[in-house]
Amino acid sequence: MDENNINTAILERLERVVESLQDNSIQMGKLLAVHNEKLDKQDRIDAVLFEKVESLHREVNRQSAEIKKGCERDIRKIDERLRLMEKKMWSIFGALSIVSFVVSPVGQRILRSMMAPQLTGQPVAAIVDTTEPVVRVVS
């Protein structure tokens, strides 16, 4: 009987081990199911996040293109204004140069020599060359 008791004890113990393994297998299945569900949920969250990142990327690119166009437009306007100011500056510089020359002693002498005959009413001397005819006849 001892041998029978030993076999029975071994069988009972094996049954408990098998039951324990079955319970562990069931628990592992549940854990894997929960884990897979968490992974699926994280994949969905990742997909949403990646879509948001792509959307933000497109929006940033669009806005940067608009900003670039605006900056280029502003630069063109400033360049036009600078060119206009430069033209005015050179015109003023030319006018000031002429005025400075006219009021200088040299300019005064030149003006007096040009205006003296007109102001005094004296005739201006002119030399006419009579050696060559004014009109030439071509035959």
PDB file of C-alpha atoms in Angstrom:
ATOM      1  CA  MET A   1       0.000   0.000   0.000  1.00  0.00           C
ATOM      2  CA  ASP A   2       2.819   2.308   0.534  1.00  0.00           C
ATOM      3  CA  GLU A   3       3.565   2.229  -3.104  1.00  0.00           C
ATOM      4  CA  ASN A   4      -0.084   2.939  -3.883  1.00  0.00           C
ATOM      5  CA  ASN A   5      -0.055   5.912  -1.473  1.00  0.00           C
ATOM      6  CA  ILE A   6       3.103   7.230  -3.062  1.00  0.00           C
ATOM      7  CA  ASN A   7       1.572   6.954  -6.547  1.00  0.00           C
ATOM      8  CA  THR A   8      -1.586   8.631  -5.341  1.00  0.00           C
ATOM      9  CA  ALA A   9       0.394  11.390  -3.703  1.00  0.00           C
ATOM     10  CA  ILE A  10       2.414  11.878  -6.899  1.00  0.00           C
ATOM     11  CA  LEU A  11      -0.751  11.934  -9.007  1.00  0.00           C
ATOM     12  CA  GLU A  12      -2.412  14.442  -6.695  1.00  0.00           C
ATOM     13  CA  ARG A  13       0.661  16.574  -6.756  1.00  0.00           C
ATOM     14  CA  LEU A  14       0.837  16.352 -10.564  1.00  0.00           C
ATOM     15  CA  GLU A  15      -2.846  17.311 -10.783  1.00  0.00           C
ATOM     16  CA  ARG A  16      -2.211  20.355  -8.571  1.00  0.00           C
ATOM     17  CA  VAL A  17       0.793  21.309 -10.756  1.00  0.00           C
ATOM     18  CA  VAL A  18      -1.327  20.904 -13.908  1.00  0.00           C
ATOM     19  CA  GLU A  19      -4.146  22.976 -12.367  1.00  0.00           C
ATOM     20  CA  SER A  20      -1.618  25.572 -11.295  1.00  0.00           C
ATOM     21  CA  LEU A  21      -0.155  25.628 -14.799  1.00  0.00           C
ATOM     22  CA  GLN A  22      -3.659  25.953 -16.262  1.00  0.00           C
ATOM     23  CA  ASP A  23      -4.429  28.835 -13.888  1.00  0.00           C
ATOM     24  CA  ASN A  24      -1.101  30.461 -14.777  1.00  0.00           C
ATOM     25  CA  SER A  25      -1.806  29.957 -18.474  1.00  0.00           C
ATOM     26  CA  ILE A  26      -5.232  31.583 -18.105  1.00  0.00           C
ATOM     27  CA  GLN A  27      -3.712  34.496 -16.155  1.00  0.00           C
ATOM     28  CA  MET A  28      -0.963  34.888 -18.780  1.00  0.00           C
ATOM     29  CA  GLY A  29      -3.614  34.913 -21.508  1.00  0.00           C
ATOM     30  CA  LYS A  30      -5.491  37.662 -19.681  1.00  0.00           C
ATOM     31  CA  LEU A  31      -2.272  39.653 -19.168  1.00  0.00           C
ATOM     32  CA  LEU A  32      -1.376  39.270 -22.843  1.00  0.00           C
ATOM     33  CA  ALA A  33      -4.872  40.353 -23.871  1.00  0.00           C
ATOM     34  CA  VAL A  34      -4.644  43.440 -21.655  1.00  0.00           C
ATOM     35  CA  HIS A  35      -1.140  44.136 -22.927  1.00  0.00           C
ATOM     36  CA  ASN A  36      -2.239  43.787 -26.577  1.00  0.00           C
ATOM     37  CA  GLU A  37      -5.182  46.107 -25.930  1.00  0.00           C
ATOM     38  CA  LYS A  38      -2.817  48.671 -24.406  1.00  0.00           C
ATOM     39  CA  LEU A  39      -0.496  48.347 -27.409  1.00  0.00           C
ATOM     40  CA  ASP A  40      -3.413  48.815 -29.818  1.00  0.00           C
ATOM     41  CA  LYS A  41      -4.603  51.848 -27.876  1.00  0.00           C
ATOM     42  CA  GLN A  42      -1.071  53.306 -27.907  1.00  0.00           C
ATOM     43  CA  ASP A  43      -0.859  52.695 -31.681  1.00  0.00           C
ATOM     44  CA  ARG A  44      -4.115  54.641 -32.170  1.00  0.00           C
ATOM     45  CA  ILE A  45      -2.823  57.456 -29.939  1.00  0.00           C
ATOM     46  CA  ASP A  46       0.458  57.509 -31.874  1.00  0.00           C
ATOM     47  CA  ALA A  47      -1.430  57.704 -35.171  1.00  0.00           C
ATOM     48  CA  VAL A  48      -3.447  60.687 -33.875  1.00  0.00           C
ATOM     49  CA  LEU A  49      -0.294  62.381 -32.579  1.00  0.00           C
ATOM     50  CA  PHE A  50       1.573  61.834 -35.840  1.00  0.00           C
ATOM     51  CA  GLU A  51      -1.376  63.272 -37.776  1.00  0.00           C
ATOM     52  CA  LYS A  52      -1.371  66.320 -35.496  1.00  0.00           C
ATOM     53  CA  VAL A  53       2.373  66.762 -35.993  1.00  0.00           C
ATOM     54  CA  GLU A  54       1.949  66.523 -39.777  1.00  0.00           C
ATOM     55  CA  SER A  55      -0.919  69.001 -39.645  1.00  0.00           C
ATOM     56  CA  LEU A  56       1.156  71.441 -37.599  1.00  0.00           C
ATOM     57  CA  HIS A  57       4.061  70.964 -39.996  1.00  0.00           C
ATOM     58  CA  ARG A  58       1.859  71.841 -42.979  1.00  0.00           C
ATOM     59  CA  GLU A  59       0.461  74.876 -41.140  1.00  0.00           C
ATOM     60  CA  VAL A  60       3.945  76.104 -40.168  1.00  0.00           C
ATOM     61  CA  ASN A  61       5.127  75.718 -43.758  1.00  0.00           C
ATOM     62  CA  ARG A  62       2.089  77.608 -45.062  1.00  0.00           C
ATOM     63  CA  GLN A  63       2.515  80.440 -42.571  1.00  0.00           C
ATOM     64  CA  SER A  64       6.265  80.685 -43.162  1.00  0.00           C
ATOM     65  CA  ALA A  65       5.585  80.974 -46.915  1.00  0.00           C
ATOM     66  CA  GLU A  66       3.100  83.796 -46.226  1.00  0.00           C
ATOM     67  CA  ILE A  67       5.601  85.539 -43.938  1.00  0.00           C
ATOM     68  CA  LYS A  68       8.310  85.170 -46.595  1.00  0.00           C
ATOM     69  CA  LYS A  69       6.050  86.719 -49.259  1.00  0.00           C
ATOM     70  CA  GLY A  70       5.201  89.579 -46.900  1.00  0.00           C
ATOM     71  CA  CYS A  71       8.864  90.207 -46.113  1.00  0.00           C
ATOM     72  CA  GLU A  72       9.790  90.181 -49.801  1.00  0.00           C
ATOM     73  CA  ARG A  73       6.962  92.642 -50.535  1.00  0.00           C
ATOM     74  CA  ASP A  74       8.103  94.925 -47.700  1.00  0.00           C
ATOM     75  CA  ILE A  75      11.713  94.773 -48.917  1.00  0.00           C
ATOM     76  CA  ARG A  76      10.596  95.781 -52.434  1.00  0.00           C
ATOM     77  CA  LYS A  77       8.594  98.702 -51.020  1.00  0.00           C
ATOM     78  CA  ILE A  78      11.527  99.861 -48.892  1.00  0.00           C
ATOM     79  CA  ASP A  79      13.861  99.535 -51.881  1.00  0.00           C
ATOM     80  CA  GLU A  80      11.501 101.680 -53.999  1.00  0.00           C
ATOM     81  CA  ARG A  81      11.320 104.310 -51.263  1.00  0.00           C
ATOM     82  CA  LEU A  82      15.105 104.337 -50.888  1.00  0.00           C
ATOM     83  CA  ARG A  83      15.532 104.774 -54.650  1.00  0.00           C
ATOM     84  CA  LEU A  84      13.078 107.678 -54.602  1.00  0.00           C
ATOM     85  CA  MET A  85      14.866 109.265 -51.642  1.00  0.00           C
ATOM     86  CA  GLU A  86      18.202 108.781 -53.411  1.00  0.00           C
ATOM     87  CA  LYS A  87      16.868 110.517 -56.550  1.00  0.00           C
ATOM     88  CA  LYS A  88      15.609 113.415 -54.447  1.00  0.00           C
ATOM     89  CA  MET A  89      18.910 113.599 -52.582  1.00  0.00           C
ATOM     90  CA  TRP A  90      20.909 113.800 -55.847  1.00  0.00           C
ATOM     91  CA  SER A  91      18.482 116.412 -57.224  1.00  0.00           C
ATOM     92  CA  ILE A  92      18.916 118.503 -54.070  1.00  0.00           C
ATOM     93  CA  PHE A  93      22.682 117.993 -54.246  1.00  0.00           C
ATOM     94  CA  GLY A  94      22.724 119.195 -57.869  1.00  0.00           C
ATOM     95  CA  ALA A  95      20.557 122.202 -57.063  1.00  0.00           C
ATOM     96  CA  LEU A  96      22.777 123.114 -54.105  1.00  0.00           C
ATOM     97  CA  SER A  97      25.866 122.763 -56.309  1.00  0.00           C
ATOM     98  CA  ILE A  98      24.391 125.144 -58.872  1.00  0.00           C
ATOM     99  CA  VAL A  99      23.334 127.638 -56.199  1.00  0.00           C
ATOM    100  CA  SER A 100      26.753 127.400 -54.539  1.00  0.00           C
ATOM    101  CA  PHE A 101      28.454 128.068 -57.879  1.00  0.00           C
ATOM    102  CA  VAL A 102      26.157 130.990 -58.706  1.00  0.00           C
ATOM    103  CA  VAL A 103      26.774 132.731 -55.369  1.00  0.00           C
ATOM    104  CA  SER A 104      30.547 132.045 -55.423  1.00  0.00           C
ATOM    105  CA  PRO A 105      32.918 134.798 -56.595  1.00  0.00           C
ATOM    106  CA  VAL A 106      33.799 132.849 -59.763  1.00  0.00           C
ATOM    107  CA  GLY A 107      30.125 132.300 -60.549  1.00  0.00           C
ATOM    108  CA  GLN A 108      29.378 135.993 -59.951  1.00  0.00           C
ATOM    109  CA  ARG A 109      32.112 137.048 -62.422  1.00  0.00           C
ATOM    110  CA  ILE A 110      30.783 134.666 -65.081  1.00  0.00           C
ATOM    111  CA  LEU A 111      27.203 135.862 -64.560  1.00  0.00           C
ATOM    112  CA  ARG A 112      28.267 139.533 -64.733  1.00  0.00           C
ATOM    113  CA  SER A 113      30.186 138.947 -67.952  1.00  0.00           C
ATOM    114  CA  MET A 114      27.188 137.182 -69.505  1.00  0.00           C
ATOM    115  CA  MET A 115      24.557 139.577 -68.240  1.00  0.00           C
ATOM    116  CA  ALA A 116      26.430 142.897 -68.547  1.00  0.00           C
ATOM    117  CA  PRO A 117      25.686 143.541 -72.231  1.00  0.00           C
ATOM    118  CA  GLN A 118      22.011 142.649 -71.755  1.00  0.00           C
ATOM    119  CA  LEU A 119      21.591 144.816 -68.672  1.00  0.00           C
ATOM    120  CA  THR A 120      23.352 147.896 -70.093  1.00  0.00           C
ATOM    121  CA  GLY A 121      21.615 147.734 -73.444  1.00  0.00           C
ATOM    122  CA  GLN A 122      24.890 147.724 -75.353  1.00  0.00           C
ATOM    123  CA  PRO A 123      24.933 145.709 -78.530  1.00  0.00           C
ATOM    124  CA  VAL A 124      26.772 142.465 -78.422  1.00  0.00           C
ATOM    125  CA  ALA A 125      29.672 142.311 -80.846  1.00  0.00           C
ATOM    126  CA  ALA A 126      29.424 139.577 -83.416  1.00  0.00           C
ATOM    127  CA  ILE A 127      31.778 138.669 -86.213  1.00  0.00           C
ATOM    128  CA  VAL A 128      30.317 137.477 -89.461  1.00  0.00           C
ATOM    129  CA  ASP A 129      32.595 135.640 -91.866  1.00  0.00           C
ATOM    130  CA  THR A 130      31.792 136.724 -95.408  1.00  0.00           C
ATOM    131  CA  THR A 131      34.420 134.703 -97.165  1.00  0.00           C
ATOM    132  CA  GLU A 132      32.119 131.761 -97.603  1.00  0.00           C
ATOM    133  CA  PRO A 133      28.637 131.986 -99.012  1.00  0.00           C
ATOM    134  CA  VAL A 134      25.813 131.245 -96.628  1.00  0.00           C
ATOM    135  CA  VAL A 135      23.914 129.222 -99.234  1.00  0.00           C
ATOM    136  CA  ARG A 136      25.619 126.758-101.482  1.00  0.00           C
ATOM    137  CA  VAL A 137      24.122 125.767-104.784  1.00  0.00           C
ATOM    138  CA  VAL A 138      24.471 122.135-105.688  1.00  0.00           C
ATOM    139  CA  SER A 139      24.381 121.297-109.401  1.00  0.00           C
TER     140      SER A 139
END
